[in-house]
PDB file of C-alpha atoms and ligand atoms in Angstrom:
ATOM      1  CA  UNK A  10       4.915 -16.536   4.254  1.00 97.00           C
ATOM      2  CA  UNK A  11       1.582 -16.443   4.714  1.00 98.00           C
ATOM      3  CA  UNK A  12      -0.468 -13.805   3.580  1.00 98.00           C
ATOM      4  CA  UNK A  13      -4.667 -12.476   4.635  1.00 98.00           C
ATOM      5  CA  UNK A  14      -6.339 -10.410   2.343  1.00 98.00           C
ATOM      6  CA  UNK A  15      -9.026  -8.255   4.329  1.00 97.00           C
ATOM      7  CA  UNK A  16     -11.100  -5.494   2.402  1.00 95.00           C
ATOM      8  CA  UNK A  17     -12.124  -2.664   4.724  1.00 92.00           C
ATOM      9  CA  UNK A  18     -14.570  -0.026   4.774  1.00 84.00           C
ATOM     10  CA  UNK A  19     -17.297   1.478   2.562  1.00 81.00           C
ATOM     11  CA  UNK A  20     -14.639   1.391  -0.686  1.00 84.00           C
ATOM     12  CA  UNK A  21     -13.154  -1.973   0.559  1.00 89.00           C
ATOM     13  CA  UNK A  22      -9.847  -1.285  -0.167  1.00 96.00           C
ATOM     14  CA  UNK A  23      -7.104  -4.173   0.772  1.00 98.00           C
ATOM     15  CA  UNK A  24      -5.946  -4.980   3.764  1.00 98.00           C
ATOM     16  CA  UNK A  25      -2.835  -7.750   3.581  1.00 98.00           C
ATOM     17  CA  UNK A  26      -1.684  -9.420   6.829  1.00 98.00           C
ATOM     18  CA  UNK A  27       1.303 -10.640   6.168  1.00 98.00           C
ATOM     19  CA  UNK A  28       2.819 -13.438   8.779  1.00 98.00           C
ATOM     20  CA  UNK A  29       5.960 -15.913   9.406  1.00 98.00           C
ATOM     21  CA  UNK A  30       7.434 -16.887  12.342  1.00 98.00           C
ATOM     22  CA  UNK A  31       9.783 -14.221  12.447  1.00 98.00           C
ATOM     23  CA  UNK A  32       7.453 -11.223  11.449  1.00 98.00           C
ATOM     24  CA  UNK A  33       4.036  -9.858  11.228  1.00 98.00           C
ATOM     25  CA  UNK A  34       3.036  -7.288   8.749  1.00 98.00           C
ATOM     26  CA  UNK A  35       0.153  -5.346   8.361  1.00 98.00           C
ATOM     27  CA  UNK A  36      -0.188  -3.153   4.704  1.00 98.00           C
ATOM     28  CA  UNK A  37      -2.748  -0.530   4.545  1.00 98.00           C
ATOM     29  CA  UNK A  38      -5.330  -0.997   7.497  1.00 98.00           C
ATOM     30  CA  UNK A  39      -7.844   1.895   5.795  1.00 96.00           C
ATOM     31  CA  UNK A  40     -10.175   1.492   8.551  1.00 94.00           C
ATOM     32  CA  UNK A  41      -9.958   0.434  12.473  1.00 92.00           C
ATOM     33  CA  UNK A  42     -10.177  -3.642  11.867  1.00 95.00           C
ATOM     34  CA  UNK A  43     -10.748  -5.630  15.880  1.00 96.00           C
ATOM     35  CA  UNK A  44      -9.018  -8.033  13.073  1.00 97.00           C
ATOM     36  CA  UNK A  45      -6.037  -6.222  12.235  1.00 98.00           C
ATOM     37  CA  UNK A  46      -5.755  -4.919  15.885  1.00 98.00           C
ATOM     38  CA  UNK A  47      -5.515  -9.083  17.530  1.00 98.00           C
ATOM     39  CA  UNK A  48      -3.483  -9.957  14.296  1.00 98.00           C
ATOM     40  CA  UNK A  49      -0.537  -7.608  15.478  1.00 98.00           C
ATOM     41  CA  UNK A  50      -1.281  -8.200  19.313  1.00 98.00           C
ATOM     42  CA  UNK A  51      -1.021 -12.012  18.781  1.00 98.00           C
ATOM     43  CA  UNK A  52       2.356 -11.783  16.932  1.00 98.00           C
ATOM     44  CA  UNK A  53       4.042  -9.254  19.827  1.00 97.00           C
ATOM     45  CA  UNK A  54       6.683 -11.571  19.727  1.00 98.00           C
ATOM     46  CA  UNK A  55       7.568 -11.123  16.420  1.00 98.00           C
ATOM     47  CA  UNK A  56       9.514  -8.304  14.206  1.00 98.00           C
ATOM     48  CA  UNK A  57       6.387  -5.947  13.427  1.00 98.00           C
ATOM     49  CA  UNK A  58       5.558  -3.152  10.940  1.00 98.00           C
ATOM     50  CA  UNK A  59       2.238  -1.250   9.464  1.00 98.00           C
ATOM     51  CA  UNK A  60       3.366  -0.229   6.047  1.00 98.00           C
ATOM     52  CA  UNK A  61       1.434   2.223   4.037  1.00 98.00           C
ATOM     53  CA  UNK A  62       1.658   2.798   0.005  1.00 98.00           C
ATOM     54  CA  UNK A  63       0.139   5.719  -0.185  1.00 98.00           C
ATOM     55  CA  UNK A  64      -1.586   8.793   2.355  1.00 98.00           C
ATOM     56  CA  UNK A  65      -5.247   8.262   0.967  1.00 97.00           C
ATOM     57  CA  UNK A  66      -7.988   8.365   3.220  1.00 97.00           C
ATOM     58  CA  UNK A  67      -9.281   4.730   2.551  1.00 97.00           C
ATOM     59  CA  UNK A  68      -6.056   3.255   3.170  1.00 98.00           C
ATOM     60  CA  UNK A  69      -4.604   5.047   5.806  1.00 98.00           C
ATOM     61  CA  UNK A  70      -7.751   5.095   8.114  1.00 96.00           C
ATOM     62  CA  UNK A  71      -7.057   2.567  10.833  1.00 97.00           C
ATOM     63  CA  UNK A  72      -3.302   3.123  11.046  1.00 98.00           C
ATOM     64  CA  UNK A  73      -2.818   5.646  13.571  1.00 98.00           C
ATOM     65  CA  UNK A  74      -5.440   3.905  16.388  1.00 97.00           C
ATOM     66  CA  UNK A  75      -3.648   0.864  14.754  1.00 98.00           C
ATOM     67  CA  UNK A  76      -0.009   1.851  15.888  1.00 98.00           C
ATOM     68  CA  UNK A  77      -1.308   2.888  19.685  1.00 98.00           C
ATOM     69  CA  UNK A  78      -3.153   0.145  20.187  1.00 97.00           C
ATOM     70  CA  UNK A  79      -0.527  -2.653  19.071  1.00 98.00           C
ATOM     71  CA  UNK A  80       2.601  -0.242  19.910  1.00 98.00           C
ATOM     72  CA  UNK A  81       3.681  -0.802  15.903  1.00 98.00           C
ATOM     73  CA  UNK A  82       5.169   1.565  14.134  1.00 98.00           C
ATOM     74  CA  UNK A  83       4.538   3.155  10.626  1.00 98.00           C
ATOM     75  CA  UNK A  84       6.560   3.199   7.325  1.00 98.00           C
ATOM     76  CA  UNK A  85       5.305   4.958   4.241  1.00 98.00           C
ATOM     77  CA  UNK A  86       6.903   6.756   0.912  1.00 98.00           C
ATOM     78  CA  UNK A  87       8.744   9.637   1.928  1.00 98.00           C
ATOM     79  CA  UNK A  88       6.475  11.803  -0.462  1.00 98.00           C
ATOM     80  CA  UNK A  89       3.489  10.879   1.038  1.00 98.00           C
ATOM     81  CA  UNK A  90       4.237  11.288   4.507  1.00 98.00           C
ATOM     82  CA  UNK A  91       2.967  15.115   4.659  1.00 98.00           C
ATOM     83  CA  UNK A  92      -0.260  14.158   3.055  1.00 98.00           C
ATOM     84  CA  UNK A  93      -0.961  12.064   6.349  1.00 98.00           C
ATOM     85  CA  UNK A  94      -1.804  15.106   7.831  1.00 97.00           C
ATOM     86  CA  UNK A  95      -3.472  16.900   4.821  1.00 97.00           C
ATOM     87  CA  UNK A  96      -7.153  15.877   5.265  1.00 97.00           C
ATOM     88  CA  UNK A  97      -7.818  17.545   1.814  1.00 97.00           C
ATOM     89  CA  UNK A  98      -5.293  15.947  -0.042  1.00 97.00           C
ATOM     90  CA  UNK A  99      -5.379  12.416   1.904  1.00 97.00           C
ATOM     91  CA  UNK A 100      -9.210  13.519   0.842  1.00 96.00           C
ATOM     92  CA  UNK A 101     -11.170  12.714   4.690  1.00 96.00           C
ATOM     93  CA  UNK A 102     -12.541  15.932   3.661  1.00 95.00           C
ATOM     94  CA  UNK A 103     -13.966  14.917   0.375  1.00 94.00           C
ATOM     95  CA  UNK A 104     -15.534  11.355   1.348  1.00 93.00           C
ATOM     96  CA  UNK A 105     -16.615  13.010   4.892  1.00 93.00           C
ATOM     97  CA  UNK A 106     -14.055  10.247   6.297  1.00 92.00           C
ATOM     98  CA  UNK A 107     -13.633  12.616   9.313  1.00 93.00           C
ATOM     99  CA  UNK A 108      -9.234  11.521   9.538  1.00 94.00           C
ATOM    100  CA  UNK A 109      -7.521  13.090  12.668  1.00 95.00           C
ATOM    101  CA  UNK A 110      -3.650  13.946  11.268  1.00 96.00           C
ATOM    102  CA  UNK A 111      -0.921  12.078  11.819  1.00 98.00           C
ATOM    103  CA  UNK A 112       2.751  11.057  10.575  1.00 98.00           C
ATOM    104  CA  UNK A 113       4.543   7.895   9.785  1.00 98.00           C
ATOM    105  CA  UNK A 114       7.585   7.136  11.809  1.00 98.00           C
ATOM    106  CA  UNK A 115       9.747   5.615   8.877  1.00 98.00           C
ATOM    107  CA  UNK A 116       9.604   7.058   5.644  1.00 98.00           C
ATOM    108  CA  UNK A 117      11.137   5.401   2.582  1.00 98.00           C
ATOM    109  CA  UNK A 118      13.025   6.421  -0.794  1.00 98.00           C
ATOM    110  CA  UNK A 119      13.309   5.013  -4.040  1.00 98.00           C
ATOM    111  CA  UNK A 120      14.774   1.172  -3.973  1.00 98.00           C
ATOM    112  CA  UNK A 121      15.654   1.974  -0.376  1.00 98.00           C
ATOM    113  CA  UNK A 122      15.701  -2.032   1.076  1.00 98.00           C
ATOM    114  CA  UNK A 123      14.535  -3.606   4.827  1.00 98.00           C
ATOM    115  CA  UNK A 124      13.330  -5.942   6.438  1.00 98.00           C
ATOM    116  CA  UNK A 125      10.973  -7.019   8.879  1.00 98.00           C
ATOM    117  CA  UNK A 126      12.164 -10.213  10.828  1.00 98.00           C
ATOM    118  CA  UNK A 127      13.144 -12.650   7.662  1.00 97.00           C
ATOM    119  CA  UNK A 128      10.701 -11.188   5.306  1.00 98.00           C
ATOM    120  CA  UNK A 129      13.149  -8.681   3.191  1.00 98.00           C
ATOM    121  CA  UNK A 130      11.256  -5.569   1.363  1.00 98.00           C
ATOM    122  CA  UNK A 131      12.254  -3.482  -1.264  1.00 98.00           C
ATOM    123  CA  UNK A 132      10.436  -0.067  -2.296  1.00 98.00           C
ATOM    124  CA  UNK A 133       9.741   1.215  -5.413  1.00 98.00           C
ATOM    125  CA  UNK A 134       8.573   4.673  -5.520  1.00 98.00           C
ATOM    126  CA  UNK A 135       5.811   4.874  -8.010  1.00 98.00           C
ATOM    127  CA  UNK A 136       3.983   8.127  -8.314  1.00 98.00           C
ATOM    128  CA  UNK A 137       1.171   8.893 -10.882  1.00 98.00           C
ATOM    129  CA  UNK A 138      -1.906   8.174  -8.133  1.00 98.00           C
ATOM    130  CA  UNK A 139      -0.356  10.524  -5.653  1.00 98.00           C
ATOM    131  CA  UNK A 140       2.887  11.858  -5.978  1.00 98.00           C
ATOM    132  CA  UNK A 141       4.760   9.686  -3.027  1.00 98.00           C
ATOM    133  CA  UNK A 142       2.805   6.628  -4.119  1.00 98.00           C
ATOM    134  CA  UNK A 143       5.178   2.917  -3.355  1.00 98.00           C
ATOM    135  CA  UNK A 144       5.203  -0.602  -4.483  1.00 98.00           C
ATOM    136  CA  UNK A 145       6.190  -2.588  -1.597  1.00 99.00           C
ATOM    137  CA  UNK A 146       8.493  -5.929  -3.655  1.00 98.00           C
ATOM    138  CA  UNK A 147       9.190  -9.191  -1.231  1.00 98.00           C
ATOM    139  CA  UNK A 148      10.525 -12.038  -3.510  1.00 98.00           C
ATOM    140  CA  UNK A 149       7.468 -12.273  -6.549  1.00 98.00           C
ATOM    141  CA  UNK A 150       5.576 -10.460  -4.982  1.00 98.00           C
ATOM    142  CA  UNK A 151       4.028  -6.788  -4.918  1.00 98.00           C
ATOM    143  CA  UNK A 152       2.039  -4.940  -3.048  1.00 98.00           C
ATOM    144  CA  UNK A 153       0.782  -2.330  -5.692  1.00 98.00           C
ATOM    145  CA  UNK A 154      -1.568  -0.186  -3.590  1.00 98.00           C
ATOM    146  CA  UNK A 155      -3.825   1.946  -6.312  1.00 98.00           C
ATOM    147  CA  UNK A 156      -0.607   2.210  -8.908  1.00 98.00           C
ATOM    148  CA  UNK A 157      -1.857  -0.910 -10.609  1.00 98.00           C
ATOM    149  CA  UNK A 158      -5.093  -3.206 -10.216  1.00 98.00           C
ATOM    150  CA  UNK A 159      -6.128  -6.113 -12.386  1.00 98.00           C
ATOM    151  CA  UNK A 160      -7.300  -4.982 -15.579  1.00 98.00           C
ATOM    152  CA  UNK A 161      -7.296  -1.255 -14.095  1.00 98.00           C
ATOM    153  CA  UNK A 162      -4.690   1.469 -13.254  1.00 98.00           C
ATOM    154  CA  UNK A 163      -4.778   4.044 -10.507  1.00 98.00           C
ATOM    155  CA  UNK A 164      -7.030   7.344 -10.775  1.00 97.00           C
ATOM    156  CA  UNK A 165      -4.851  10.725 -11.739  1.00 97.00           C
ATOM    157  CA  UNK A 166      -7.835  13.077 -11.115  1.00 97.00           C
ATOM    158  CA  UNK A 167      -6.562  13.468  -7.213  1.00 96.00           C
ATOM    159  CA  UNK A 168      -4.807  16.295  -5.876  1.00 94.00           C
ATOM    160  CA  UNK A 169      -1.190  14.965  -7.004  1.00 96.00           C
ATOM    161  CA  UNK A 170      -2.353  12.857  -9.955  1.00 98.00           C
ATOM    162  CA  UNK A 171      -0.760  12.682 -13.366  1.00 98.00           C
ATOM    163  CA  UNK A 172      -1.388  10.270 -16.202  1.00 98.00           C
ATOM    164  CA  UNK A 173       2.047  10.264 -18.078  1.00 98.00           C
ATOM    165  CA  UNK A 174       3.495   9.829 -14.088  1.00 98.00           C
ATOM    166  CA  UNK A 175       1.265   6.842 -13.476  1.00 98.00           C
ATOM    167  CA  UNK A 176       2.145   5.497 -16.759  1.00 98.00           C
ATOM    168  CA  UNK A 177       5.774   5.615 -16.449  1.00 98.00           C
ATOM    169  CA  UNK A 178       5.766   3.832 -12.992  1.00 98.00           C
ATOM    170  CA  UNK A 179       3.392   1.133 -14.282  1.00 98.00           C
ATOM    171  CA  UNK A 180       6.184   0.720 -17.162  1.00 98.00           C
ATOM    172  CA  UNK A 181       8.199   0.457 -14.587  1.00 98.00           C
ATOM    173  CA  UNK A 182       6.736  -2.442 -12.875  1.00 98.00           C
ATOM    174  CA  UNK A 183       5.867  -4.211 -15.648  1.00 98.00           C
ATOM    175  CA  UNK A 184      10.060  -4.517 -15.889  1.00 98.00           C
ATOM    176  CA  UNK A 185       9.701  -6.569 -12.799  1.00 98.00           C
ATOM    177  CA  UNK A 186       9.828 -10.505 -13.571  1.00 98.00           C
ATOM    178  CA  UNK A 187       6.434 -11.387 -15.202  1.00 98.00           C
ATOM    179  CA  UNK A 188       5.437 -14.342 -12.751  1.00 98.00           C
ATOM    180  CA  UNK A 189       5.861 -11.653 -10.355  1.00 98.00           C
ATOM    181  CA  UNK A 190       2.006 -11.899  -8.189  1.00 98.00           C
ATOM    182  CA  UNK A 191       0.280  -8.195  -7.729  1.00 98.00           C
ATOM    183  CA  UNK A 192      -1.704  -7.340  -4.772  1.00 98.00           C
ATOM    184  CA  UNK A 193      -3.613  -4.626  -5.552  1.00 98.00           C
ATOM    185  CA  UNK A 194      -4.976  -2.020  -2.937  1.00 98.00           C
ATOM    186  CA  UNK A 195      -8.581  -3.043  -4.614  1.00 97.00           C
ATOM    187  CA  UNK A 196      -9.758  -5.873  -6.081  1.00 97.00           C
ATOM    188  CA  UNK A 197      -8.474  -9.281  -6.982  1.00 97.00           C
ATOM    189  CA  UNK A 198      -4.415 -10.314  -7.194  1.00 98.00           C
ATOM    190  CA  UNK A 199      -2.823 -10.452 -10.709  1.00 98.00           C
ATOM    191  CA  UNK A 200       0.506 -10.716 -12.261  1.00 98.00           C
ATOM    192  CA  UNK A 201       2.923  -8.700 -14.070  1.00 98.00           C
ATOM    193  CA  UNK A 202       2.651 -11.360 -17.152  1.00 98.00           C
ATOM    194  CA  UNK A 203      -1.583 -10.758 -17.341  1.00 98.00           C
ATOM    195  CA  UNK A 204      -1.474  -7.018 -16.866  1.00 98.00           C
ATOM    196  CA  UNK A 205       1.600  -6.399 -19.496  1.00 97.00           C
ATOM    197  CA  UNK A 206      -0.692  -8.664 -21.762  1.00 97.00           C
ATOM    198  CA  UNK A 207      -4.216  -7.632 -21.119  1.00 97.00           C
ATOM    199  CA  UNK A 208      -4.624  -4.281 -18.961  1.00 98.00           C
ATOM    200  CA  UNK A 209      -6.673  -1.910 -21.117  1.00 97.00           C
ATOM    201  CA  UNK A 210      -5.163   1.202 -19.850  1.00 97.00           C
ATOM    202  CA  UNK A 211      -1.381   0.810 -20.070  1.00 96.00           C
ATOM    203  CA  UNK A 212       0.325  -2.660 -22.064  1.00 87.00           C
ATOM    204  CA  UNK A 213       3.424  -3.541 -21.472  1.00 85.00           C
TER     205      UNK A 213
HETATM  206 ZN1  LIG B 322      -5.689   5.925  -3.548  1.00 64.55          ZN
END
């Protein structure tokens, strides 16, 4: 699998592009990318999917125009889903990010399991940063959104944030297998190894 890393907008959060030649996935475009948009229009012949980990602004941004322009549908937690079309609590209101409303078309539970073309995803709902917050597992890998960053954990002072929430899920994750490779919705990758070890905010 190979897998683009592409930080958009003013708060550059993480865009991943994830591609085989069976699937093309797109995780968290937070802001219209021409990018993004010719990634998922060159791979029409593949299995498809724009998966979200959580309904803030800066990573849900570009996924609406996204879906209509590449005909692609959405998948996010199913606790988060609502909040797509809360511009105070997806906060476009707060960071003037001017969002227009919308909703997912697939929303996911707890260790629910799919694929898209041969690459095989399991979710792990991990609240804490917002309460329908998910982890996104494919093989050793993770897609973390803001749950867990290198050397940094997920802000609780949102609408839906809660420390001892946050910290459980992280605790969580860091039961995953420790050569396990975290891409974080900011920032540089990690592991589950470094951040059980090192991370300042919750150790493992
Ligand atoms: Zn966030």
């Amino acid at each position: 699998m190979e897998i683009k890393v592409l930080p958009l907008g003013e708060i550059g959060a993480n865009c991943y592009m994830l591609s085989t030649e069976k699937a093309a996935v797109v995780i968290d475009p937070g802001f219209y990318s021409e990018t993004v948009s010719r990634f998922l229009i060159d791979n029409a012949n593949k299995e498809r999917l724009i998966l979200l980990t959580h309904a803030h602004f800066d990573h849900i941004g570009g996924a609406d125009s996204l879906r209509k322009n590449t005909d692609t549908k959405i998948g996010i937690g199913e606790f988060d889903n609502d909040t797509l079309a809360d511009t105070k609590r997806n906060l476009s209101d707060l960071f003037h990010a001017k969002l227009l409303p919308f909703s997912a078309d697939l929303t996911f539970s707890d260790n629910q399991t799919f694929s898209v073309g041969n690459i095989n995803f399991k979710v792990l709902h991990t609240p804490g940063h917002t309460p329908g917050g998910v982890c996104y597992l494919t093989g050793d890998i993770l897609f973390s959104g803001d749950t867990l960053f290198k050397g940094s954990i997920g802000r609780t002072d949102f609408y839906g944030g809660d420390f001892k929430t946050l910290e459980k899920s992280i605790k969580r994750l860091y039961t995953l297998d420790s050569k396990t490779t975290v891409f974080s919705g900011h920032g540089d990758a990690t592991t589950i190894e470094e951040e059980k070890n090192f991370n300042p905010f919750i150790r493992g």
